[in-house]
mmCIF file of C-alpha atoms and ligand atoms in Angstrom:
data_model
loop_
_atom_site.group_PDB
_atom_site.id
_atom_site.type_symbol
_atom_site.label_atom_id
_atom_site.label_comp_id
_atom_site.label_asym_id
_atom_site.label_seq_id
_atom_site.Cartn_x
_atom_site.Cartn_y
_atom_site.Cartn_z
ATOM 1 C CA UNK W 1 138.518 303.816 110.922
ATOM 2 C CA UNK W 2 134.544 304.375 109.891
ATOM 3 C CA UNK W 3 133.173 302.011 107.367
ATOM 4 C CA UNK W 4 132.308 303.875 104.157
ATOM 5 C CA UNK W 5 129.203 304.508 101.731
ATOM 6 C CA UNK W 6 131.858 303.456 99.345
ATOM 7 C CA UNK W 7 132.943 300.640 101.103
ATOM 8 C CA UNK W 8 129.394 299.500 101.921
ATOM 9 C CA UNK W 9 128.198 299.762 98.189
ATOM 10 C CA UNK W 10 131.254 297.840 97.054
ATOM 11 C CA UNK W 11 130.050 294.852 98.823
ATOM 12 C CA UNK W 12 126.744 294.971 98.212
ATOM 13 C CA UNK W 13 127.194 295.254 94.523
ATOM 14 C CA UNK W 14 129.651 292.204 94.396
ATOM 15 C CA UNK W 15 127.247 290.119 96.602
ATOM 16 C CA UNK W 16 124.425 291.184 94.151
ATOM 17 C CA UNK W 17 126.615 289.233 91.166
ATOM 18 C CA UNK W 18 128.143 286.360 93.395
ATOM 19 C CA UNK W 19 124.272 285.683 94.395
ATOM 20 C CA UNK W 20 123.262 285.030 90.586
ATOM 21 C CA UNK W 21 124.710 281.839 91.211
ATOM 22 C CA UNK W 22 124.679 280.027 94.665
ATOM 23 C CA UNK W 23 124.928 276.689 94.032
ATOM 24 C CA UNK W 24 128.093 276.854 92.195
ATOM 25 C CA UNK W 25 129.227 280.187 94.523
ATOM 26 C CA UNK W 26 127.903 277.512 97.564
ATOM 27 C CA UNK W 27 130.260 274.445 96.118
ATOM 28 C CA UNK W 28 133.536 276.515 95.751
ATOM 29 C CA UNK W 29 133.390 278.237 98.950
ATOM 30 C CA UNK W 30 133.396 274.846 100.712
ATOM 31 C CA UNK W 31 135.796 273.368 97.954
ATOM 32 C CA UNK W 32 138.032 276.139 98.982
ATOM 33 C CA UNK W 33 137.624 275.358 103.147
ATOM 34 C CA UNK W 34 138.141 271.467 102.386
ATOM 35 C CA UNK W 35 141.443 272.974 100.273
ATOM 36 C CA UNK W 36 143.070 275.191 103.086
ATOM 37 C CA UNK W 37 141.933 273.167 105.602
ATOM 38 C CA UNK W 38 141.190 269.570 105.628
ATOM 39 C CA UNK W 39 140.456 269.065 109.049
ATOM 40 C CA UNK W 40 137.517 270.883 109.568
ATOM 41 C CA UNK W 41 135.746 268.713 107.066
ATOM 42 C CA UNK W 42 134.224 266.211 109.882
ATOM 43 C CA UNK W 43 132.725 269.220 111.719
ATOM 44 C CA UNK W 44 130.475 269.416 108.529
ATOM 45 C CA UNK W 45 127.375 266.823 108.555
ATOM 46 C CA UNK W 46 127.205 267.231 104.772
ATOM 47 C CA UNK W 47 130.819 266.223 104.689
ATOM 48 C CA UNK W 48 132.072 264.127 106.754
ATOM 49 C CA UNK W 49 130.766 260.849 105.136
ATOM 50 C CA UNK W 50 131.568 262.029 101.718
ATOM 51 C CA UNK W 51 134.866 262.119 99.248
ATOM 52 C CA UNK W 52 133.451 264.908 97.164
ATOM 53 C CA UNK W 53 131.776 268.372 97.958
ATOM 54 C CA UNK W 54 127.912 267.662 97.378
ATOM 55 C CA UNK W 55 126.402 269.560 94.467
ATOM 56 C CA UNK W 56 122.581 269.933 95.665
ATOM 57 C CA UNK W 57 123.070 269.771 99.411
ATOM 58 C CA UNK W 58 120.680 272.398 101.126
ATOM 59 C CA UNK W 59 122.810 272.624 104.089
ATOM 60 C CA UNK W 60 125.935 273.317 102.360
ATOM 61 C CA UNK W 61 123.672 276.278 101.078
ATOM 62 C CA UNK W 62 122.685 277.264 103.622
ATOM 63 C CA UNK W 63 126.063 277.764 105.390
ATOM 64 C CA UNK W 64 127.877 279.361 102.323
ATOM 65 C CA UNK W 65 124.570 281.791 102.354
ATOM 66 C CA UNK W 66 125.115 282.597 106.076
ATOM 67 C CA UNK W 67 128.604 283.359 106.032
ATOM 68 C CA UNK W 68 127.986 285.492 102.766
ATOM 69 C CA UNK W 69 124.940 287.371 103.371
ATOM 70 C CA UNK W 70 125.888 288.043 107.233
ATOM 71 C CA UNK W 71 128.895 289.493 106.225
ATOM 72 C CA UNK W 72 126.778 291.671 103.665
ATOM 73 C CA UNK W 73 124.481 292.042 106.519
ATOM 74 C CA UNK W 74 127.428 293.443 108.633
ATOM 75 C CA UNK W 75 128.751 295.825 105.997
ATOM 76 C CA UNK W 76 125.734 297.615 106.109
ATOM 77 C CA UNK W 77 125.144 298.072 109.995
ATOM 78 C CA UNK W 78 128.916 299.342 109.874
ATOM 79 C CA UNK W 79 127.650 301.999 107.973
ATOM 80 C CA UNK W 80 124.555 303.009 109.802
ATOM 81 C CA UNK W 81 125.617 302.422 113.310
ATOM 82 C CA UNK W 82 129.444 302.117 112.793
ATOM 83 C CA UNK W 83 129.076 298.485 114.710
ATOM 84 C CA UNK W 84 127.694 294.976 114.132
ATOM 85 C CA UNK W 85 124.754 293.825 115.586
ATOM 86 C CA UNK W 86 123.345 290.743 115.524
ATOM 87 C CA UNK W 87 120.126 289.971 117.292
ATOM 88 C CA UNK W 88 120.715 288.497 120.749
ATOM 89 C CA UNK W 89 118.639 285.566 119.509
ATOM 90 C CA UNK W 90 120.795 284.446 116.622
ATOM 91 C CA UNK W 91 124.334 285.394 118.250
ATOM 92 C CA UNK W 92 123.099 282.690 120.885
ATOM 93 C CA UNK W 93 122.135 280.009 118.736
ATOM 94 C CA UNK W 94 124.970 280.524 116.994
ATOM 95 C CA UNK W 95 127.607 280.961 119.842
ATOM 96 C CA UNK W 96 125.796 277.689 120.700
ATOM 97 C CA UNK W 97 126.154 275.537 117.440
ATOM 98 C CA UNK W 98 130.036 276.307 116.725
ATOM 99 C CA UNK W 99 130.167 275.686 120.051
ATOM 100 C CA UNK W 100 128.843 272.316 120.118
ATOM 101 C CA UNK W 101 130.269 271.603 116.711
ATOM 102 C CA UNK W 102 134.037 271.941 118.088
ATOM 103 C CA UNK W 103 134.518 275.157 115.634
ATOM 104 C CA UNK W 104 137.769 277.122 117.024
ATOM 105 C CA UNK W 105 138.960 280.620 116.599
ATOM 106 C CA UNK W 106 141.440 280.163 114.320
ATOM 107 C CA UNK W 107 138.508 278.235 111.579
ATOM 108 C CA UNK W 108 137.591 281.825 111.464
ATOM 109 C CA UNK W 109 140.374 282.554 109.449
ATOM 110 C CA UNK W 110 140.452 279.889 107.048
ATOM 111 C CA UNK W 111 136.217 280.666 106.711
ATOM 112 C CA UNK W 112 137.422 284.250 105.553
ATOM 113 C CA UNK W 113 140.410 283.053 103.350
ATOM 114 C CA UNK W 114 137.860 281.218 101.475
ATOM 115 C CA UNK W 115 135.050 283.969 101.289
ATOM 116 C CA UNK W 116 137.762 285.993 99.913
ATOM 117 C CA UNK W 117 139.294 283.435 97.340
ATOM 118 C CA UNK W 118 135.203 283.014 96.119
ATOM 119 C CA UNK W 119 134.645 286.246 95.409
ATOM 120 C CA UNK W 120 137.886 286.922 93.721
ATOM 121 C CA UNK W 121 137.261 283.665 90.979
ATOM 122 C CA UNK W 122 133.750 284.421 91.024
ATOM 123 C CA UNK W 123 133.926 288.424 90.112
ATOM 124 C CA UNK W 124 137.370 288.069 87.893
ATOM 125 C CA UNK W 125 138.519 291.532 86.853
ATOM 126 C CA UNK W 126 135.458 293.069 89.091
ATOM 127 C CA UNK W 127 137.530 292.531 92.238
ATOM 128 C CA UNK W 128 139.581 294.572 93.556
ATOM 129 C CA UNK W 129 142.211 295.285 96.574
ATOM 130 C CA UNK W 130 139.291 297.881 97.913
ATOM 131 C CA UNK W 131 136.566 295.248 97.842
ATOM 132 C CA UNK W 132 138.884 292.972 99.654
ATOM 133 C CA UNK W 133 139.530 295.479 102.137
ATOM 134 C CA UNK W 134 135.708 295.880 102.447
ATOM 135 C CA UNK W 135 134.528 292.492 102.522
ATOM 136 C CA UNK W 136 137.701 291.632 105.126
ATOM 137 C CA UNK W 137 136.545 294.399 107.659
ATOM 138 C CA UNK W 138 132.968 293.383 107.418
ATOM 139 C CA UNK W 139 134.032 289.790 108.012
ATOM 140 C CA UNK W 140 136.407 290.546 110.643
ATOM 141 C CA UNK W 141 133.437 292.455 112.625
ATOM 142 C CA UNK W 142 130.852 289.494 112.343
ATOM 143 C CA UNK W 143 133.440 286.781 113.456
ATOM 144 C CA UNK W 144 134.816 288.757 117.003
ATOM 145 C CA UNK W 145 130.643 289.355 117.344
ATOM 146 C CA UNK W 146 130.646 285.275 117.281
ATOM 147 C CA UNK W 147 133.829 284.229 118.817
ATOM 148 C CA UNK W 148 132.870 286.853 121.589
ATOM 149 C CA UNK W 149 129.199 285.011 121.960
ATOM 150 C CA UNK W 150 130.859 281.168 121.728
ATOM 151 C CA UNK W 151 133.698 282.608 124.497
ATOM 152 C CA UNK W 152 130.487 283.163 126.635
ATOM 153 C CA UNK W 153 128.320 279.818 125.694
ATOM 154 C CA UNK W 154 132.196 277.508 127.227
HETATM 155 C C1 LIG F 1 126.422 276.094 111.615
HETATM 156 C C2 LIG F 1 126.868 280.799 110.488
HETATM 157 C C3 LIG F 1 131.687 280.387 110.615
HETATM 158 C C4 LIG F 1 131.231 275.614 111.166
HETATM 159 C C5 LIG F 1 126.137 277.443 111.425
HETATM 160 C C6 LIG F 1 124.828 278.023 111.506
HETATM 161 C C7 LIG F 1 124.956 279.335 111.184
HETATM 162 C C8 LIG F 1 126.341 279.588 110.887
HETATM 163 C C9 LIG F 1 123.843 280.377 111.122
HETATM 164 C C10 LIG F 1 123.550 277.269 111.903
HETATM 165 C C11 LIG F 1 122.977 276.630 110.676
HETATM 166 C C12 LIG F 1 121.622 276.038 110.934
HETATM 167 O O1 LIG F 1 121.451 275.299 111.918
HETATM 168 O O2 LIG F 1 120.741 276.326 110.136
HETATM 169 C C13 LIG F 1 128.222 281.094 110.385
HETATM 170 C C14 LIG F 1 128.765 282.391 110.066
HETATM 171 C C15 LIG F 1 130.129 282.274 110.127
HETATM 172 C C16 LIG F 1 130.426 280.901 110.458
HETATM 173 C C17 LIG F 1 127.943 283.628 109.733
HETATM 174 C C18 LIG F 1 131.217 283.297 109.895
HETATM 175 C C19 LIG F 1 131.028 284.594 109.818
HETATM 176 C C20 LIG F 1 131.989 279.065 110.803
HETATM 177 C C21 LIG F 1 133.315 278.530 110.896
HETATM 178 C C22 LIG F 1 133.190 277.176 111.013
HETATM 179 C C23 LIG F 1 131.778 276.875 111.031
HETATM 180 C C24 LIG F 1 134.589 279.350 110.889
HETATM 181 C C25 LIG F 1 134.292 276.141 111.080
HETATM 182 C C26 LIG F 1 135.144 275.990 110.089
HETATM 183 C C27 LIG F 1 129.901 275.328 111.308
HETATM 184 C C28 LIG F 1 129.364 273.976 111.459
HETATM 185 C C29 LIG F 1 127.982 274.101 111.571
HETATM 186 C C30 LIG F 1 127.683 275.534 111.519
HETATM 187 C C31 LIG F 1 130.189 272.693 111.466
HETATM 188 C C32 LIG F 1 126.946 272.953 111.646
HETATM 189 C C33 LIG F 1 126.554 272.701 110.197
HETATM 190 C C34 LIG F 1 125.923 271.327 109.898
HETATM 191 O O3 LIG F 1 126.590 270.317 110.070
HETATM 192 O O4 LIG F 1 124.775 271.319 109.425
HETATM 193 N N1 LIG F 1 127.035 278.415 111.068
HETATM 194 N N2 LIG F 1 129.246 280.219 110.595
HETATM 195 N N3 LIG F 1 131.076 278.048 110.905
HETATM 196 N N4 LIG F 1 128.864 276.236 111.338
HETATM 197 FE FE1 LIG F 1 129.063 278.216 110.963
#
């Protein structure tokens, strides 16, 4: 199936709201990892010698951005080239941190399962089964790009 305009502008508008607020969107997307899964926690440096999900913690930002604004990132290439495509450069470094980290396929799902549950209690009655749809496609593209690279970097 193609990705479409419709599709493509339905997650760019919802990341354009969620991104009015990052540091609480950045908090409940890890609250909601820690929730499904526990036992990734000690994979997380800004985690693993805490009770509590840090408020402030740049890292944790900058995580929750990534997996956000890739995905965004992704939606959009689906459009225009029908594929993902990450630059060689970052798919490596990547492919090598998860690597290196111990991440495993199956953390893929519980990432999405939590990107999904964040945008749902961040947009309310904004989201919808077709932005879901969107937003799981676009997802589901980035994370075979990476599992694919971190298959390579073993
Ligand atoms: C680090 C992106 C999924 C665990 C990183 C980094 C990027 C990234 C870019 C490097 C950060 C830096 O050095 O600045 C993504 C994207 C994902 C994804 C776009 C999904 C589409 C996952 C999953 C897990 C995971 C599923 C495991 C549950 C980690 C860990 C680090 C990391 C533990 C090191 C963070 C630290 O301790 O500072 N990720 N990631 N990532 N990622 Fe992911």
């Amino acid at each position: 199936a193609t990705f479409t305009e419709k599709q493509e502008a339905l997650v760019k508008e919802s990341w354009e709201l969620m991104k009015q607020n990052i540091p609480e969107l950045s908090v409940r997307f890890f609250t909601t990892v820690i929730e499904i899964a526990p036992q990734v926690k000690p994979m997380f440096s800004f985690l693993k010698d805490t009770d509590e999900i840090p408020q402030n913690n740049p890292k944790l930002k900058a995580h929750a951005m990534k997996v956000f604004k890739m995905t965004c990132e992704s939606a959009v290439q689906l459009r225009e080239k029908g594929e993902v495509v990450v630059p060689d450069s970052t798919l490596a470094y990547m492919g090598a941190v998860h690597v290196k980290k111990g991440v495993i396929d199956p953390h893929f799902e519980v990432v999405k399962e939590a990107l999904l549950r964040t945008l749902e209690s961040g947009l309310g009655d904004k989201w919808n089964e077709e932005m879901k749809g969107a937003w799981s496609e676009a997802y589901d593209q980035l994370a075979t790009a990476i599992k694919d690279e971190m298959k390579a970097e073993r």
